Each structure stands twice: as structure tokens, then as C-alpha cells.
Coordinates of C-alpha atoms in Angstrom, one line a residue:
Chain A
A1 CA -5.1 25.3 28.2
Q2 CA -5.6 29.6 29.0
S3 CA -7.6 30.9 31.1
V4 CA -8.7 35.0 32.3
S5 CA -10.3 36.4 35.4
Q6 CA -12.0 38.7 36.8
H7 CA -12.8 39.2 39.9
N8 CA -15.0 42.6 39.9
H9 CA -18.3 42.1 38.2
H10 CA -20.0 45.3 38.7
V11 CA -17.8 48.7 39.8
I12 CA -19.8 51.8 40.9
L13 CA -17.6 54.8 41.4
S14 CA -17.6 58.2 41.3
E15 CA -16.6 60.6 39.1
A16 CA -12.6 61.8 40.2
A17 CA -12.4 58.4 42.2
S18 CA -9.6 55.9 42.3
L19 CA -10.0 52.4 39.8
E20 CA -8.5 49.0 39.8
L21 CA -9.9 45.8 38.8
G22 CA -8.1 43.0 38.6
C23 CA -7.8 40.2 36.6
N24 CA -5.7 37.1 36.9
Y25 CA -5.2 34.8 34.4
S26 CA -3.3 31.6 34.1
Y27 CA -1.6 29.8 31.4
G28 CA 2.3 27.8 31.8
G29 CA 4.4 29.9 29.4
T30 CA 5.2 33.6 27.5
V31 CA 1.9 35.3 27.8
N32 CA 0.7 39.0 25.9
L33 CA -1.9 41.0 28.3
F34 CA -4.1 43.5 26.9
W35 CA -7.3 45.1 28.9
Y36 CA -10.1 46.1 25.7
V37 CA -12.6 48.3 27.1
Q38 CA -16.1 48.3 25.4
Y39 CA -18.6 51.5 25.6
P40 CA -21.9 51.5 25.6
G41 CA -22.8 50.5 21.8
Q42 CA -19.5 50.4 20.5
H43 CA -17.4 47.6 19.5
L44 CA -14.6 46.5 21.4
Q45 CA -11.0 48.6 21.4
L46 CA -7.8 48.4 22.3
L47 CA -7.2 49.9 25.7
L48 CA -3.8 48.9 26.0
K49 CA -0.6 45.2 26.1
Y50 CA 1.5 44.4 27.5
F51 CA 4.4 42.1 25.3
S52 CA 7.6 42.3 27.0
G53 CA 9.5 44.8 29.2
D54 CA 9.1 46.8 31.2
P55 CA 5.8 45.6 33.5
L56 CA 3.9 48.5 33.7
V57 CA 2.2 49.9 30.6
K58 CA 0.1 53.2 30.1
G59 CA -2.8 53.1 27.5
I60 CA -5.2 55.4 26.4
K61 CA -7.0 57.4 28.1
G62 CA -5.1 57.6 31.1
F63 CA -5.0 54.0 31.9
E64 CA -2.6 51.9 33.1
A65 CA -2.0 48.6 34.3
E66 CA 1.1 47.2 35.7
F67 CA 2.1 43.1 35.2
I68 CA 3.6 41.4 37.7
K69 CA 4.8 37.5 36.8
S70 CA 4.3 35.6 40.5
K71 CA 0.7 36.3 40.7
F72 CA 0.1 36.5 37.6
S73 CA -1.8 39.2 37.7
F74 CA -2.3 42.4 35.7
N75 CA -4.7 44.6 36.9
L76 CA -5.7 47.7 35.3
R77 CA -5.6 51.0 36.9
K78 CA -7.0 54.9 37.1
P79 CA -6.1 57.5 39.3
S80 CA -9.1 59.3 38.5
V81 CA -12.5 57.8 36.5
Q82 CA -14.7 60.2 34.5
W83 CA -18.2 59.9 33.8
S84 CA -17.0 58.6 30.7
D85 CA -15.9 55.9 31.5
T86 CA -18.4 54.0 31.8
A87 CA -18.1 50.7 29.9
E88 CA -17.6 46.8 30.7
Y89 CA -13.7 46.2 30.6
F90 CA -12.8 43.1 29.2
C91 CA -9.1 41.3 30.7
A92 CA -7.4 39.1 27.7
V93 CA -4.2 36.6 27.0
T94 CA -2.8 35.1 24.6
G95 CA -0.7 32.3 24.5
G96 CA 2.9 31.7 23.4
T97 CA 4.9 34.8 20.8
G98 CA 2.7 33.4 18.0
T99 CA 1.4 36.3 15.3
A100 CA -1.6 36.2 15.0
S101 CA -3.1 33.8 18.3
K102 CA -6.7 33.5 20.2
L103 CA -7.7 35.6 22.6
T104 CA -9.0 34.6 25.5
F105 CA -11.3 37.2 27.7
G106 CA -12.2 37.0 30.3
T107 CA -16.4 37.8 31.9
G108 CA -15.5 41.6 32.0
T109 CA -16.4 43.8 35.0
R110 CA -18.8 46.3 34.0
L111 CA -17.6 50.1 35.4
Q112 CA -20.4 52.7 35.7
V113 CA -19.2 55.8 37.1
T114 CA -21.6 58.6 38.6
L115 CA -21.3 62.2 38.9
Chain S
E1 CA -8.7 55.2 10.8
P2 CA -9.5 52.0 8.8
E3 CA -12.4 50.1 10.5
V4 CA -13.4 46.4 10.4
T5 CA -17.3 46.6 9.5
Q6 CA -20.0 44.0 10.1
T7 CA -22.8 43.1 8.6
P8 CA -25.6 42.5 9.4
S9 CA -26.6 45.2 13.1
H10 CA -29.2 42.7 13.6
Q11 CA -30.2 39.8 12.4
V12 CA -33.5 37.9 13.3
T13 CA -34.2 34.2 12.5
Q14 CA -36.4 30.9 12.9
M15 CA -33.8 28.0 14.3
G16 CA -32.5 25.3 12.0
Q17 CA -32.2 28.1 9.6
E18 CA -29.4 28.6 7.7
V19 CA -27.7 32.1 8.6
I20 CA -24.6 34.1 7.1
L21 CA -23.1 37.0 9.2
R22 CA -20.4 39.1 6.6
C23 CA -17.4 41.1 7.7
V24 CA -15.2 42.9 5.6
P25 CA -12.0 43.1 7.5
I26 CA -8.9 46.4 6.8
S27 CA -7.7 46.1 4.0
N28 CA -3.8 45.4 3.7
H29 CA -5.0 42.0 7.5
L30 CA -3.9 38.6 6.9
Y31 CA -5.7 37.5 10.0
F32 CA -9.1 36.9 10.7
Y33 CA -10.9 35.7 13.6
W34 CA -14.1 35.3 15.2
Y35 CA -15.6 35.4 18.3
R36 CA -19.4 35.5 20.4
Q37 CA -20.6 36.5 22.9
I38 CA -23.9 35.5 24.7
L39 CA -25.7 37.7 26.4
G40 CA -24.1 38.0 29.9
Q41 CA -21.3 35.9 29.1
K42 CA -18.0 36.2 27.9
V43 CA -16.5 36.7 24.9
E44 CA -15.5 33.3 23.4
F45 CA -13.2 32.3 20.5
L46 CA -14.8 30.6 17.5
V47 CA -12.4 30.6 15.0
S48 CA -9.4 31.6 13.1
F49 CA -8.5 31.8 9.6
Y50 CA -5.8 32.5 7.1
N51 CA -3.9 32.4 3.8
N52 CA -7.6 30.9 3.2
E53 CA -7.7 28.3 5.8
I54 CA -8.6 27.6 9.3
S55 CA -5.8 27.8 11.7
E56 CA -7.5 27.2 15.0
K57 CA -10.9 26.6 15.6
S58 CA -12.5 25.9 19.2
E59 CA -14.8 23.1 20.0
I60 CA -17.9 26.0 20.0
F61 CA -16.9 25.6 15.9
D62 CA -18.7 22.5 15.1
D63 CA -19.7 21.1 11.9
Q64 CA -22.7 23.7 11.9
F65 CA -20.1 26.3 11.6
S66 CA -18.2 27.4 8.4
V67 CA -16.5 30.0 7.0
E68 CA -15.1 31.6 4.1
R69 CA -13.3 34.5 2.3
P70 CA -15.1 34.1 -0.9
D71 CA -13.9 37.6 -3.0
G72 CA -11.5 38.2 -1.2
S73 CA -12.1 40.7 0.8
N74 CA -15.8 39.8 2.4
F75 CA -15.4 36.9 5.4
T76 CA -18.2 35.2 6.7
L77 CA -19.5 32.5 8.8
K78 CA -22.5 30.5 8.2
I79 CA -24.4 28.6 10.3
R80 CA -26.0 25.6 8.5
S81 CA -29.1 25.2 11.1
T82 CA -29.6 27.6 14.1
K83 CA -30.1 26.6 18.0
L84 CA -31.5 28.4 20.0
E85 CA -28.6 28.4 21.6
D86 CA -26.4 30.2 19.0
S87 CA -28.4 33.7 19.7
A88 CA -25.4 35.9 21.0
M89 CA -23.8 38.7 19.3
Y90 CA -20.5 38.0 17.2
F91 CA -17.6 39.6 16.0
C92 CA -14.8 39.9 13.5
A93 CA -11.3 41.0 14.3
T94 CA -8.6 40.9 12.3
N95 CA -5.1 41.1 12.1
K96 CA -2.3 43.0 10.1
G97 CA -0.6 39.6 11.1
L98 CA 3.3 41.3 11.0
G99 CA 5.9 41.3 13.6
N100 CA 5.7 38.9 17.0
Y101 CA 2.2 40.8 17.6
N102 CA -0.3 42.9 16.3
E103 CA -3.3 44.4 17.6
Q104 CA -7.1 42.4 17.1
F105 CA -9.0 45.2 15.6
F106 CA -12.9 44.4 16.1
G107 CA -15.8 45.1 14.2
P108 CA -19.4 46.3 15.8
G109 CA -20.5 42.9 15.6
T110 CA -23.6 41.1 14.5
R111 CA -26.4 40.7 17.6
L112 CA -28.9 37.4 16.4
T113 CA -30.7 36.3 17.5
V114 CA -32.6 32.4 17.1
L115 CA -36.6 32.0 17.8

């Protein structure tokens, strides 16, 4: 069974600081990897996804993530965070190449950006 | 931009009562899902639905749960006899279902409180 671990539960950063949120997954086959963001009071939105090809993927709002197969990791990064990045961030995985496979989520990381 | 909508936004019910949570998928999407998030815990997959039948369900999705698409538009989740532990945020998601992978689009969620 697939699983996802997010090691940071709550991160507090000052504006302009760099961000890296850890995500490790467990699955024996081909995976698709995702980062979703949930801003306060809003629904889950896709930040970026990795399906195949270049392991460094760029998403919306300046976020990027790197798929490192040997480490089973898909860490999220942003060089300079803004106050508006305050949100909960979820790493998720689907196994296999099925079009409509279920998402398995990590526990989430709450990011708080201070001015 | 098309969105997944869910009603109600908040449902309060007594233990043992039946509840129906409603979702209106994006119009040309073919795959539908329900997820839930108990407060402070991860988002968990409940069930996926395609071509008017369940594609996959989790261990959580027991006989107390059912899904249907009664009128070709609404996608509903019914809990027959609610328990205290059913209190959670319930998210509907939909997927266009074409190609190797498509993004799951999430609704804003229904907060279910069982008293």
C-alpha cells in the first residue's frame, strides 16, 4: 500500500526566507506525485505535479519540487516566501499509471509566514 | 473557470441520523471521488465512482456509506446512521479522466458535525 510522510507539521518563516518542505513516499511501482495547497477557508488547489520526465517540476506561485527516486522524496521549495503563502501544504501520491487512481495524502504541513 | 461545488457547507446532525452530502462535479468530468479529513488528521480517500458504479473504496467506506449520481449531475454521499467519529470535513473531487493522468479538482468541502 502506498503511504506519504511529511516530516514538518508546523513551519514558521519570516517573509523572504527560503522554504523547503519534506515529503517521502512509499510505493513499489510507478508513482505520480503532487503538492496541494489549502489557503485558510479555501479548498485544496494543485500547486504542482510530477508524472514523468524532468524530475524538477515548477508549479504556480513560484513553487518547485524535485523528485529524487533514490530517496523516495518529492520536496517542495520556494526561494522567497511571502505572507500570502500562509497555508496548509499537502503532499500526495497516486500509484501506477491509471487515469483516475485515488490520491494518498500526507498529514500536511502548516506554513505560517510572518511579516 | 469551472469549479466543483458542494452543499451544504456545514451540516450538524444527531448521532444515528442519516445525512446526504451533495457535490456538483465539473460538467465534462467522468471520475468522482469522496475524501474526508478528520480535524487534525490527514485527508483520507473514501471512494471513487465512474460510469455509475464504484471503482474503488477504502476500508472506511463500510455499509453505512453509499454514493450515487441520481440525476446525472449531483454526486451524493449518504451516511445512513451517523456516528460521532464521522465528524469530519468531506471533500468531493472530480477528474476529467482522459489521457495518462488528469488533475483531481476539489470542492470546498462540507463540514459534518455529529452530536
